[in-house]
Amino acid sequence: MAALKNKSVAKDPRVESAISHWAPRFVANGVPLTDFQEVTAGISQWDEWCPAWSARAAVHEEIGRKALADGYGLSGGQHLTTAGVCYHFAKFVFVNDLNQMRAAHRKAVECRQLALPHLRPPGERVEIPYERDKLAGILRRPTGVARPPIDVMAMGLDSAKEEMDAYEATFLARGMATLAFDGPGQGEAEYQFPIRGDYEVPVTAVVDWLVKRNDTDPERIGLWGVSLGGYYAPRAAAFEKRIKACIALSGAYDWAEAWDGLPALTREAFRVRSHCDSEAAARQFAGTLSLKGVAHRIACPLFIVAGKLDRIMPYKDAERLAAEVSGPVELLVIEDGNHVANNRAYRYRSQTADWMGDRLAATGQR
């Protein structure tokens, strides 16, 4: 009877919201479908989310560590990358218990870092000077290219560099290096640096750092952003003119205007990562994230992607941005696409990577 009663308990609306809004994203970015189905089926209350996903991540971590111990580096790197993604999704919007969130986050970082030397191509952890401190990133370079162009990757509100493996692969295969970094309010930086609307500041710090290196081409730097990063990337490109091309995936035109339509989990994550004390303060702060009076400054080539069925960020924001930029723009509105069109990743991921490769004169596979 107890088991029957437990099965009949309705799911917490926050659990339902996370599944409804982000299920395709989990699978498209590296969570095995069966894992997603099994883990979410076993969660009824939001407080169970982080522990359940951490437990499943630990399964992949154990397999990965054993593979490394047995001398199978490639397999170990793959399993540890999956572990890192699962730990990431344990913490991604779990801001109601910061101790649990940080514990899962530490494991995500640890697993991905263990994986990096064993990936093909391998990656390295880098630290970029920023406001008397550092921003952490993952740098990967394509095999056999001495000074490749590089795609700098801006995270969203609840993404982090540990989630980027699937995205990185499309650029690496086409002869471009990738640099996924945690900016203010994101990943490793979220505890010290709050979200900031003038994202050109951290992007300029990243570009300043890149031009001092000799293993990528400082004259061929692209910028890519996903979700809230789809606002950050064009915002930065409006001011940082060393960016040669930009991709924006499902970004906001004005975060305050989008506020009422955001899921409650997203609004709370924004409050916490903005270091605001109340939702009212967060809503007011959201007004600092806007492309009003800025979009016309974007002169570099821009590729904008939106899903027409996006219930988080209206696709009309993409159309508004496309209409205001001064440079060449391509707009892809995917009719049956959800937020970031993760349910139709095949309609834009390779296409945007091909587009970026052409703009940066990459020499990889065509």
mmCIF file of C-alpha atoms in Angstrom:
data_model
loop_
_atom_site.group_PDB
_atom_site.id
_atom_site.type_symbol
_atom_site.label_atom_id
_atom_site.label_comp_id
_atom_site.label_asym_id
_atom_site.label_seq_id
_atom_site.Cartn_x
_atom_site.Cartn_y
_atom_site.Cartn_z
ATOM 1 C CA MET A 1 0.000 0.000 0.000
ATOM 2 C CA ALA A 2 2.856 2.359 0.864
ATOM 3 C CA ALA A 3 4.469 1.744 -2.511
ATOM 4 C CA LEU A 4 1.159 2.340 -4.281
ATOM 5 C CA LYS A 5 0.603 5.542 -2.337
ATOM 6 C CA ASN A 6 4.117 6.766 -3.174
ATOM 7 C CA LYS A 7 3.544 6.180 -6.895
ATOM 8 C CA SER A 8 0.400 8.288 -6.854
ATOM 9 C CA VAL A 9 2.120 11.380 -5.424
ATOM 10 C CA ALA A 10 1.959 14.243 -7.923
ATOM 11 C CA LYS A 11 5.251 15.634 -9.123
ATOM 12 C CA ASP A 12 6.464 18.936 -7.752
ATOM 13 C CA PRO A 13 5.667 21.626 -10.374
ATOM 14 C CA ARG A 14 9.364 22.512 -10.428
ATOM 15 C CA VAL A 15 10.223 18.959 -11.463
ATOM 16 C CA GLU A 16 7.561 19.043 -14.159
ATOM 17 C CA SER A 17 8.869 22.412 -15.335
ATOM 18 C CA ALA A 18 12.476 21.193 -15.600
ATOM 19 C CA ILE A 19 11.413 18.123 -17.586
ATOM 20 C CA SER A 20 9.037 20.073 -19.812
ATOM 21 C CA HIS A 21 11.452 22.851 -20.705
ATOM 22 C CA TRP A 22 14.802 21.096 -20.882
ATOM 23 C CA ALA A 23 14.410 17.367 -21.679
ATOM 24 C CA PRO A 24 15.745 17.661 -25.267
ATOM 25 C CA ARG A 25 18.712 19.694 -24.039
ATOM 26 C CA PHE A 26 19.831 16.957 -21.650
ATOM 27 C CA VAL A 27 19.902 14.334 -24.390
ATOM 28 C CA ALA A 28 21.336 16.597 -27.119
ATOM 29 C CA ASN A 29 24.190 17.600 -24.805
ATOM 30 C CA GLY A 30 25.287 14.167 -23.683
ATOM 31 C CA VAL A 31 22.910 12.588 -21.152
ATOM 32 C CA PRO A 32 21.924 9.070 -22.283
ATOM 33 C CA LEU A 33 18.200 8.963 -23.040
ATOM 34 C CA THR A 34 17.582 6.026 -20.715
ATOM 35 C CA ASP A 35 19.351 7.851 -17.895
ATOM 36 C CA PHE A 36 17.100 10.850 -18.408
ATOM 37 C CA GLN A 37 13.982 8.718 -18.424
ATOM 38 C CA GLU A 38 14.939 6.662 -15.380
ATOM 39 C CA VAL A 39 16.248 9.497 -13.223
ATOM 40 C CA THR A 40 13.351 11.864 -13.856
ATOM 41 C CA ALA A 41 10.786 9.071 -13.421
ATOM 42 C CA GLY A 42 12.146 8.509 -9.908
ATOM 43 C CA ILE A 43 11.909 12.172 -8.837
ATOM 44 C CA SER A 44 8.673 13.540 -7.396
ATOM 45 C CA GLN A 45 9.948 16.474 -5.290
ATOM 46 C CA TRP A 46 12.400 19.159 -6.358
ATOM 47 C CA ASP A 47 14.612 18.482 -3.324
ATOM 48 C CA GLU A 48 15.322 15.058 -4.862
ATOM 49 C CA TRP A 49 16.660 16.501 -8.130
ATOM 50 C CA CYS A 50 20.292 17.151 -7.257
ATOM 51 C CA PRO A 51 20.846 13.921 -5.253
ATOM 52 C CA ALA A 52 19.233 11.773 -7.955
ATOM 53 C CA TRP A 53 21.280 13.239 -10.786
ATOM 54 C CA SER A 54 24.454 13.130 -8.687
ATOM 55 C CA ALA A 55 23.867 9.444 -8.000
ATOM 56 C CA ARG A 56 23.522 8.687 -11.703
ATOM 57 C CA ALA A 57 26.587 10.805 -12.479
ATOM 58 C CA ALA A 58 28.556 8.749 -9.950
ATOM 59 C CA VAL A 59 27.812 5.595 -11.983
ATOM 60 C CA HIS A 60 29.495 7.101 -15.045
ATOM 61 C CA GLU A 61 32.309 8.504 -12.922
ATOM 62 C CA GLU A 62 33.099 5.077 -11.475
ATOM 63 C CA ILE A 63 33.206 3.501 -14.950
ATOM 64 C CA GLY A 64 35.425 6.318 -16.208
ATOM 65 C CA ARG A 65 37.878 6.124 -13.338
ATOM 66 C CA LYS A 66 38.156 2.354 -13.748
ATOM 67 C CA ALA A 67 38.835 2.730 -17.466
ATOM 68 C CA LEU A 68 41.637 5.196 -16.733
ATOM 69 C CA ALA A 69 43.088 2.903 -14.093
ATOM 70 C CA ASP A 70 43.037 0.047 -16.619
ATOM 71 C CA GLY A 71 44.859 2.151 -19.196
ATOM 72 C CA TYR A 72 41.918 2.943 -21.469
ATOM 73 C CA GLY A 73 42.233 6.691 -21.690
ATOM 74 C CA LEU A 74 39.771 7.316 -24.521
ATOM 75 C CA SER A 75 37.009 5.333 -22.839
ATOM 76 C CA GLY A 76 37.794 6.916 -19.498
ATOM 77 C CA GLY A 77 37.570 10.393 -20.982
ATOM 78 C CA GLN A 78 34.232 9.640 -22.603
ATOM 79 C CA HIS A 79 32.659 8.221 -19.440
ATOM 80 C CA LEU A 80 34.011 11.048 -17.292
ATOM 81 C CA THR A 81 32.642 13.612 -19.728
ATOM 82 C CA THR A 82 29.213 11.995 -19.370
ATOM 83 C CA ALA A 83 29.642 12.070 -15.604
ATOM 84 C CA GLY A 84 30.500 15.758 -15.765
ATOM 85 C CA VAL A 85 27.380 16.519 -17.806
ATOM 86 C CA CYS A 86 25.175 14.598 -15.365
ATOM 87 C CA TYR A 87 26.720 16.357 -12.361
ATOM 88 C CA HIS A 88 26.192 19.639 -14.168
ATOM 89 C CA PHE A 89 22.500 18.941 -14.645
ATOM 90 C CA ALA A 90 22.279 18.016 -10.969
ATOM 91 C CA LYS A 91 23.214 21.615 -10.144
ATOM 92 C CA PHE A 92 22.102 23.669 -13.159
ATOM 93 C CA VAL A 93 19.076 25.422 -11.593
ATOM 94 C CA PHE A 94 19.224 23.790 -8.143
ATOM 95 C CA VAL A 95 19.805 27.089 -6.360
ATOM 96 C CA ASN A 96 17.486 26.303 -3.437
ATOM 97 C CA ASP A 97 20.291 24.385 -1.657
ATOM 98 C CA LEU A 98 23.607 26.035 -2.405
ATOM 99 C CA ASN A 99 25.668 23.484 -0.480
ATOM 100 C CA GLN A 100 24.293 20.597 -2.543
ATOM 101 C CA MET A 101 24.595 22.640 -5.719
ATOM 102 C CA ARG A 102 28.243 23.472 -5.077
ATOM 103 C CA ALA A 103 29.083 19.875 -4.216
ATOM 104 C CA ALA A 104 27.613 18.658 -7.505
ATOM 105 C CA HIS A 105 29.337 21.483 -9.344
ATOM 106 C CA ARG A 106 32.733 20.557 -7.895
ATOM 107 C CA LYS A 107 32.230 17.009 -9.143
ATOM 108 C CA ALA A 108 31.256 18.243 -12.625
ATOM 109 C CA VAL A 109 34.445 20.295 -12.846
ATOM 110 C CA GLU A 110 36.566 17.462 -11.444
ATOM 111 C CA CYS A 111 35.232 14.844 -13.878
ATOM 112 C CA ARG A 112 35.555 17.025 -16.951
ATOM 113 C CA GLN A 113 39.072 18.024 -15.960
ATOM 114 C CA LEU A 114 40.052 14.373 -15.529
ATOM 115 C CA ALA A 115 38.649 13.696 -18.987
ATOM 116 C CA LEU A 116 40.398 16.514 -20.845
ATOM 117 C CA PRO A 117 43.819 14.946 -21.554
ATOM 118 C CA HIS A 118 42.138 11.823 -22.932
ATOM 119 C CA LEU A 119 39.730 13.453 -25.360
ATOM 120 C CA ARG A 120 40.298 13.528 -29.097
ATOM 121 C CA PRO A 121 41.394 16.215 -29.532
ATOM 122 C CA PRO A 122 42.495 16.781 -25.941
ATOM 123 C CA GLY A 123 41.615 19.846 -23.920
ATOM 124 C CA GLU A 124 43.272 21.888 -21.225
ATOM 125 C CA ARG A 125 42.001 23.911 -18.338
ATOM 126 C CA VAL A 126 42.951 27.578 -18.651
ATOM 127 C CA GLU A 127 42.552 30.548 -16.328
ATOM 128 C CA ILE A 128 41.997 33.998 -17.816
ATOM 129 C CA PRO A 129 42.865 37.163 -15.840
ATOM 130 C CA TYR A 130 39.735 39.108 -14.948
ATOM 131 C CA GLU A 131 39.232 41.869 -12.377
ATOM 132 C CA ARG A 132 42.106 40.888 -10.090
ATOM 133 C CA ASP A 133 41.049 37.240 -10.322
ATOM 134 C CA LYS A 134 40.573 34.562 -12.987
ATOM 135 C CA LEU A 135 37.851 33.089 -15.203
ATOM 136 C CA ALA A 136 38.128 29.344 -15.813
ATOM 137 C CA GLY A 137 37.863 27.913 -19.295
ATOM 138 C CA ILE A 138 38.450 24.818 -21.403
ATOM 139 C CA LEU A 139 40.609 25.257 -24.482
ATOM 140 C CA ARG A 140 40.667 22.607 -27.216
ATOM 141 C CA ARG A 141 42.536 22.766 -30.522
ATOM 142 C CA PRO A 142 41.904 20.685 -33.640
ATOM 143 C CA THR A 143 44.475 18.074 -34.538
ATOM 144 C CA GLY A 144 47.039 19.015 -37.176
ATOM 145 C CA VAL A 145 46.342 22.766 -37.347
ATOM 146 C CA ALA A 146 49.184 24.967 -36.096
ATOM 147 C CA ARG A 147 47.306 28.229 -35.474
ATOM 148 C CA PRO A 148 43.626 27.566 -35.968
ATOM 149 C CA PRO A 149 40.838 30.102 -35.769
ATOM 150 C CA ILE A 150 38.995 29.914 -32.481
ATOM 151 C CA ASP A 151 35.374 29.993 -31.425
ATOM 152 C CA VAL A 152 34.883 31.561 -27.986
ATOM 153 C CA MET A 153 31.815 30.073 -26.298
ATOM 154 C CA ALA A 154 29.607 32.130 -23.967
ATOM 155 C CA MET A 155 27.496 30.156 -21.529
ATOM 156 C CA GLY A 156 23.881 30.825 -20.596
ATOM 157 C CA LEU A 157 22.201 31.383 -17.242
ATOM 158 C CA ASP A 158 22.310 27.715 -16.219
ATOM 159 C CA SER A 159 24.920 26.240 -18.543
ATOM 160 C CA ALA A 160 28.630 25.909 -17.856
ATOM 161 C CA LYS A 161 31.728 24.812 -19.713
ATOM 162 C CA GLU A 162 31.266 21.190 -18.538
ATOM 163 C CA GLU A 163 28.126 20.937 -20.706
ATOM 164 C CA MET A 164 29.811 21.976 -23.948
ATOM 165 C CA ASP A 165 31.384 18.784 -25.315
ATOM 166 C CA ALA A 166 28.701 18.148 -27.947
ATOM 167 C CA TYR A 167 28.837 21.748 -29.155
ATOM 168 C CA GLU A 168 32.649 21.822 -29.173
ATOM 169 C CA ALA A 169 32.789 18.746 -31.408
ATOM 170 C CA THR A 170 31.086 20.477 -34.332
ATOM 171 C CA PHE A 171 33.657 23.273 -34.426
ATOM 172 C CA LEU A 172 36.692 21.094 -33.748
ATOM 173 C CA ALA A 173 35.768 18.765 -36.624
ATOM 174 C CA ARG A 174 35.819 21.771 -38.952
ATOM 175 C CA GLY A 175 39.302 22.934 -37.999
ATOM 176 C CA MET A 176 38.400 25.502 -35.338
ATOM 177 C CA ALA A 177 39.657 25.636 -31.770
ATOM 178 C CA THR A 178 37.134 26.179 -28.986
ATOM 179 C CA LEU A 179 37.291 28.097 -25.733
ATOM 180 C CA ALA A 180 34.306 27.512 -23.462
ATOM 181 C CA PHE A 181 34.586 29.769 -20.441
ATOM 182 C CA ASP A 182 32.598 30.504 -17.300
ATOM 183 C CA GLY A 183 31.887 34.223 -17.206
ATOM 184 C CA PRO A 184 30.331 36.325 -14.441
ATOM 185 C CA GLY A 185 27.334 34.550 -12.938
ATOM 186 C CA GLN A 186 28.262 31.295 -14.670
ATOM 187 C CA GLY A 187 29.850 28.048 -13.537
ATOM 188 C CA GLU A 188 32.970 28.506 -11.459
ATOM 189 C CA ALA A 189 32.634 32.290 -11.590
ATOM 190 C CA GLU A 190 29.053 32.477 -10.301
ATOM 191 C CA TYR A 191 30.034 32.456 -6.624
ATOM 192 C CA GLN A 192 32.315 35.479 -6.832
ATOM 193 C CA PHE A 193 31.133 37.473 -9.837
ATOM 194 C CA PRO A 194 27.446 38.276 -10.367
ATOM 195 C CA ILE A 195 25.746 38.349 -13.742
ATOM 196 C CA ARG A 196 26.501 41.495 -15.694
ATOM 197 C CA GLY A 197 24.682 42.882 -18.698
ATOM 198 C CA ASP A 198 27.792 44.509 -20.199
ATOM 199 C CA TYR A 199 29.237 41.150 -21.158
ATOM 200 C CA GLU A 200 31.682 42.825 -23.494
ATOM 201 C CA VAL A 201 33.860 43.345 -20.398
ATOM 202 C CA PRO A 202 34.624 39.643 -19.771
ATOM 203 C CA VAL A 203 34.761 38.927 -23.514
ATOM 204 C CA THR A 204 37.369 41.645 -23.962
ATOM 205 C CA ALA A 205 39.380 40.066 -21.127
ATOM 206 C CA VAL A 206 39.199 36.734 -22.973
ATOM 207 C CA VAL A 207 40.253 38.263 -26.295
ATOM 208 C CA ASP A 208 43.113 40.161 -24.622
ATOM 209 C CA TRP A 209 44.312 36.834 -23.239
ATOM 210 C CA LEU A 210 43.956 35.015 -26.558
ATOM 211 C CA VAL A 211 45.985 37.527 -28.561
ATOM 212 C CA LYS A 212 48.982 36.903 -26.305
ATOM 213 C CA ARG A 213 49.029 33.187 -27.157
ATOM 214 C CA ASN A 214 50.736 31.669 -30.171
ATOM 215 C CA ASP A 215 48.671 28.495 -30.555
ATOM 216 C CA THR A 216 45.528 30.087 -32.049
ATOM 217 C CA ASP A 217 45.080 32.840 -34.630
ATOM 218 C CA PRO A 218 44.184 36.172 -32.950
ATOM 219 C CA GLU A 219 42.960 37.538 -36.284
ATOM 220 C CA ARG A 220 40.278 34.849 -36.584
ATOM 221 C CA ILE A 221 38.198 34.885 -33.405
ATOM 222 C CA GLY A 222 34.510 33.998 -33.460
ATOM 223 C CA LEU A 223 31.994 34.277 -30.643
ATOM 224 C CA TRP A 224 29.122 31.889 -29.903
ATOM 225 C CA GLY A 225 26.454 32.120 -27.216
ATOM 226 C CA VAL A 226 23.612 29.880 -26.066
ATOM 227 C CA SER A 227 20.356 30.917 -24.348
ATOM 228 C CA LEU A 228 21.253 33.886 -22.124
ATOM 229 C CA GLY A 229 24.613 33.570 -23.855
ATOM 230 C CA GLY A 230 22.613 34.280 -27.016
ATOM 231 C CA TYR A 231 22.197 37.759 -25.558
ATOM 232 C CA TYR A 232 25.753 37.979 -24.207
ATOM 233 C CA ALA A 233 27.458 37.115 -27.509
ATOM 234 C CA PRO A 234 25.843 39.770 -29.735
ATOM 235 C CA ARG A 235 26.058 42.293 -26.898
ATOM 236 C CA ALA A 236 29.818 41.698 -26.694
ATOM 237 C CA ALA A 237 30.219 41.734 -30.481
ATOM 238 C CA ALA A 238 28.662 45.211 -30.546
ATOM 239 C CA PHE A 239 31.664 46.575 -28.626
ATOM 240 C CA GLU A 240 34.560 44.124 -29.045
ATOM 241 C CA LYS A 241 35.532 44.647 -32.663
ATOM 242 C CA ARG A 242 38.177 41.925 -32.728
ATOM 243 C CA ILE A 243 35.292 39.442 -32.972
ATOM 244 C CA LYS A 244 35.054 38.479 -36.640
ATOM 245 C CA ALA A 245 31.727 36.578 -36.556
ATOM 246 C CA CYS A 246 29.041 35.774 -34.001
ATOM 247 C CA ILE A 247 26.410 33.074 -33.426
ATOM 248 C CA ALA A 248 23.444 33.732 -31.110
ATOM 249 C CA LEU A 249 21.204 30.834 -30.054
ATOM 250 C CA SER A 250 17.796 31.734 -28.553
ATOM 251 C CA GLY A 251 18.970 34.847 -26.759
ATOM 252 C CA ALA A 252 16.892 37.621 -25.221
ATOM 253 C CA TYR A 253 16.652 41.074 -26.726
ATOM 254 C CA ASP A 254 15.684 42.545 -23.371
ATOM 255 C CA TRP A 255 15.733 40.337 -20.256
ATOM 256 C CA ALA A 256 13.340 42.532 -18.270
ATOM 257 C CA GLU A 257 10.739 42.402 -21.038
ATOM 258 C CA ALA A 258 11.010 38.598 -21.040
ATOM 259 C CA TRP A 259 10.793 38.315 -17.239
ATOM 260 C CA ASP A 260 7.121 37.447 -16.798
ATOM 261 C CA GLY A 261 7.327 34.606 -19.292
ATOM 262 C CA LEU A 262 10.344 32.929 -17.682
ATOM 263 C CA PRO A 263 9.938 29.688 -15.696
ATOM 264 C CA ALA A 264 10.058 30.198 -11.923
ATOM 265 C CA LEU A 265 13.230 28.096 -11.788
ATOM 266 C CA THR A 266 14.892 30.448 -14.261
ATOM 267 C CA ARG A 267 13.857 33.594 -12.404
ATOM 268 C CA GLU A 268 15.208 32.196 -9.128
ATOM 269 C CA ALA A 269 18.471 31.090 -10.740
ATOM 270 C CA PHE A 270 18.842 34.586 -12.177
ATOM 271 C CA ARG A 271 18.218 36.129 -8.747
ATOM 272 C CA VAL A 272 20.852 33.963 -7.093
ATOM 273 C CA ARG A 273 23.437 34.388 -9.840
ATOM 274 C CA SER A 274 22.850 38.135 -9.933
ATOM 275 C CA HIS A 275 23.555 38.188 -6.174
ATOM 276 C CA CYS A 276 20.214 39.926 -5.591
ATOM 277 C CA ASP A 277 18.370 39.649 -2.280
ATOM 278 C CA SER A 278 14.833 39.506 -3.691
ATOM 279 C CA GLU A 279 12.926 38.752 -6.863
ATOM 280 C CA ALA A 280 11.935 42.414 -7.062
ATOM 281 C CA ALA A 281 15.589 43.424 -7.028
ATOM 282 C CA ALA A 282 16.394 40.769 -9.626
ATOM 283 C CA ARG A 283 13.620 41.992 -11.871
ATOM 284 C CA GLN A 284 14.949 45.526 -11.667
ATOM 285 C CA PHE A 285 18.484 44.299 -12.335
ATOM 286 C CA ALA A 286 17.196 42.383 -15.380
ATOM 287 C CA GLY A 287 16.736 45.748 -17.055
ATOM 288 C CA THR A 288 20.517 46.047 -17.370
ATOM 289 C CA LEU A 289 20.537 43.145 -19.846
ATOM 290 C CA SER A 290 19.274 44.764 -23.021
ATOM 291 C CA LEU A 291 20.214 45.292 -26.648
ATOM 292 C CA LYS A 292 18.212 48.505 -26.878
ATOM 293 C CA GLY A 293 20.419 51.186 -28.360
ATOM 294 C CA VAL A 294 23.162 48.593 -28.820
ATOM 295 C CA ALA A 295 22.093 46.177 -31.579
ATOM 296 C CA HIS A 296 22.824 48.680 -34.346
ATOM 297 C CA ARG A 297 26.488 48.614 -33.333
ATOM 298 C CA ILE A 298 26.844 44.955 -34.358
ATOM 299 C CA ALA A 299 28.746 45.069 -37.645
ATOM 300 C CA CYS A 300 30.374 41.638 -37.830
ATOM 301 C CA PRO A 301 28.511 38.772 -39.545
ATOM 302 C CA LEU A 302 25.815 37.403 -37.225
ATOM 303 C CA PHE A 303 23.897 34.105 -37.358
ATOM 304 C CA ILE A 304 20.790 34.033 -35.153
ATOM 305 C CA VAL A 305 18.878 30.842 -34.326
ATOM 306 C CA ALA A 306 15.503 30.654 -32.602
ATOM 307 C CA GLY A 307 12.783 28.085 -32.083
ATOM 308 C CA LYS A 308 9.250 29.157 -32.936
ATOM 309 C CA LEU A 309 7.884 26.925 -30.165
ATOM 310 C CA ASP A 310 10.287 28.362 -27.559
ATOM 311 C CA ARG A 311 8.348 28.845 -24.303
ATOM 312 C CA ILE A 312 11.270 30.533 -22.518
ATOM 313 C CA MET A 313 12.480 33.153 -24.982
ATOM 314 C CA PRO A 314 10.078 34.456 -27.680
ATOM 315 C CA TYR A 315 11.380 33.946 -31.204
ATOM 316 C CA LYS A 316 10.268 37.516 -31.924
ATOM 317 C CA ASP A 317 13.354 38.648 -29.978
ATOM 318 C CA ALA A 318 15.511 37.038 -32.656
ATOM 319 C CA GLU A 319 13.592 38.824 -35.391
ATOM 320 C CA ARG A 320 13.958 42.118 -33.536
ATOM 321 C CA LEU A 321 17.715 41.701 -33.217
ATOM 322 C CA ALA A 322 18.090 40.706 -36.863
ATOM 323 C CA ALA A 323 16.209 43.825 -37.962
ATOM 324 C CA GLU A 324 18.450 46.205 -36.008
ATOM 325 C CA VAL A 325 22.026 45.053 -36.636
ATOM 326 C CA SER A 326 24.120 47.000 -39.130
ATOM 327 C CA GLY A 327 26.194 44.101 -40.456
ATOM 328 C CA PRO A 328 25.303 41.001 -42.462
ATOM 329 C CA VAL A 329 22.835 38.736 -40.655
ATOM 330 C CA GLU A 330 21.316 35.310 -41.146
ATOM 331 C CA LEU A 331 18.178 34.433 -39.203
ATOM 332 C CA LEU A 332 17.046 30.839 -38.801
ATOM 333 C CA VAL A 333 13.686 30.408 -37.077
ATOM 334 C CA ILE A 334 13.004 26.709 -36.679
ATOM 335 C CA GLU A 335 9.244 26.192 -36.955
ATOM 336 C CA ASP A 336 9.069 23.197 -34.625
ATOM 337 C CA GLY A 337 12.036 24.144 -32.434
ATOM 338 C CA ASN A 338 11.866 24.604 -28.676
ATOM 339 C CA HIS A 339 14.268 26.711 -26.585
ATOM 340 C CA VAL A 340 17.659 26.607 -28.342
ATOM 341 C CA ALA A 341 15.917 24.168 -30.717
ATOM 342 C CA ASN A 342 17.540 21.307 -28.835
ATOM 343 C CA ASN A 343 14.689 19.116 -30.010
ATOM 344 C CA ARG A 344 15.847 19.826 -33.571
ATOM 345 C CA ALA A 345 19.602 20.126 -33.079
ATOM 346 C CA TYR A 346 20.196 18.659 -36.529
ATOM 347 C CA ARG A 347 18.572 21.730 -38.068
ATOM 348 C CA TYR A 348 21.239 24.172 -36.883
ATOM 349 C CA ARG A 349 24.312 22.755 -35.109
ATOM 350 C CA SER A 350 26.280 21.604 -38.134
ATOM 351 C CA GLN A 351 24.919 24.480 -40.212
ATOM 352 C CA THR A 352 26.091 27.163 -37.780
ATOM 353 C CA ALA A 353 29.479 25.471 -37.445
ATOM 354 C CA ASP A 354 29.853 25.422 -41.251
ATOM 355 C CA TRP A 355 28.894 29.102 -41.337
ATOM 356 C CA MET A 356 31.449 30.013 -38.674
ATOM 357 C CA GLY A 357 34.113 27.966 -40.437
ATOM 358 C CA ASP A 358 33.544 29.936 -43.631
ATOM 359 C CA ARG A 359 33.708 33.294 -41.814
ATOM 360 C CA LEU A 360 36.923 32.339 -40.020
ATOM 361 C CA ALA A 361 38.498 30.623 -43.045
ATOM 362 C CA ALA A 362 38.861 27.338 -41.201
ATOM 363 C CA THR A 363 40.643 24.525 -43.014
ATOM 364 C CA GLY A 364 38.830 21.534 -41.529
ATOM 365 C CA GLN A 365 36.405 19.067 -43.058
ATOM 366 C CA ARG A 366 33.717 20.312 -45.409
#
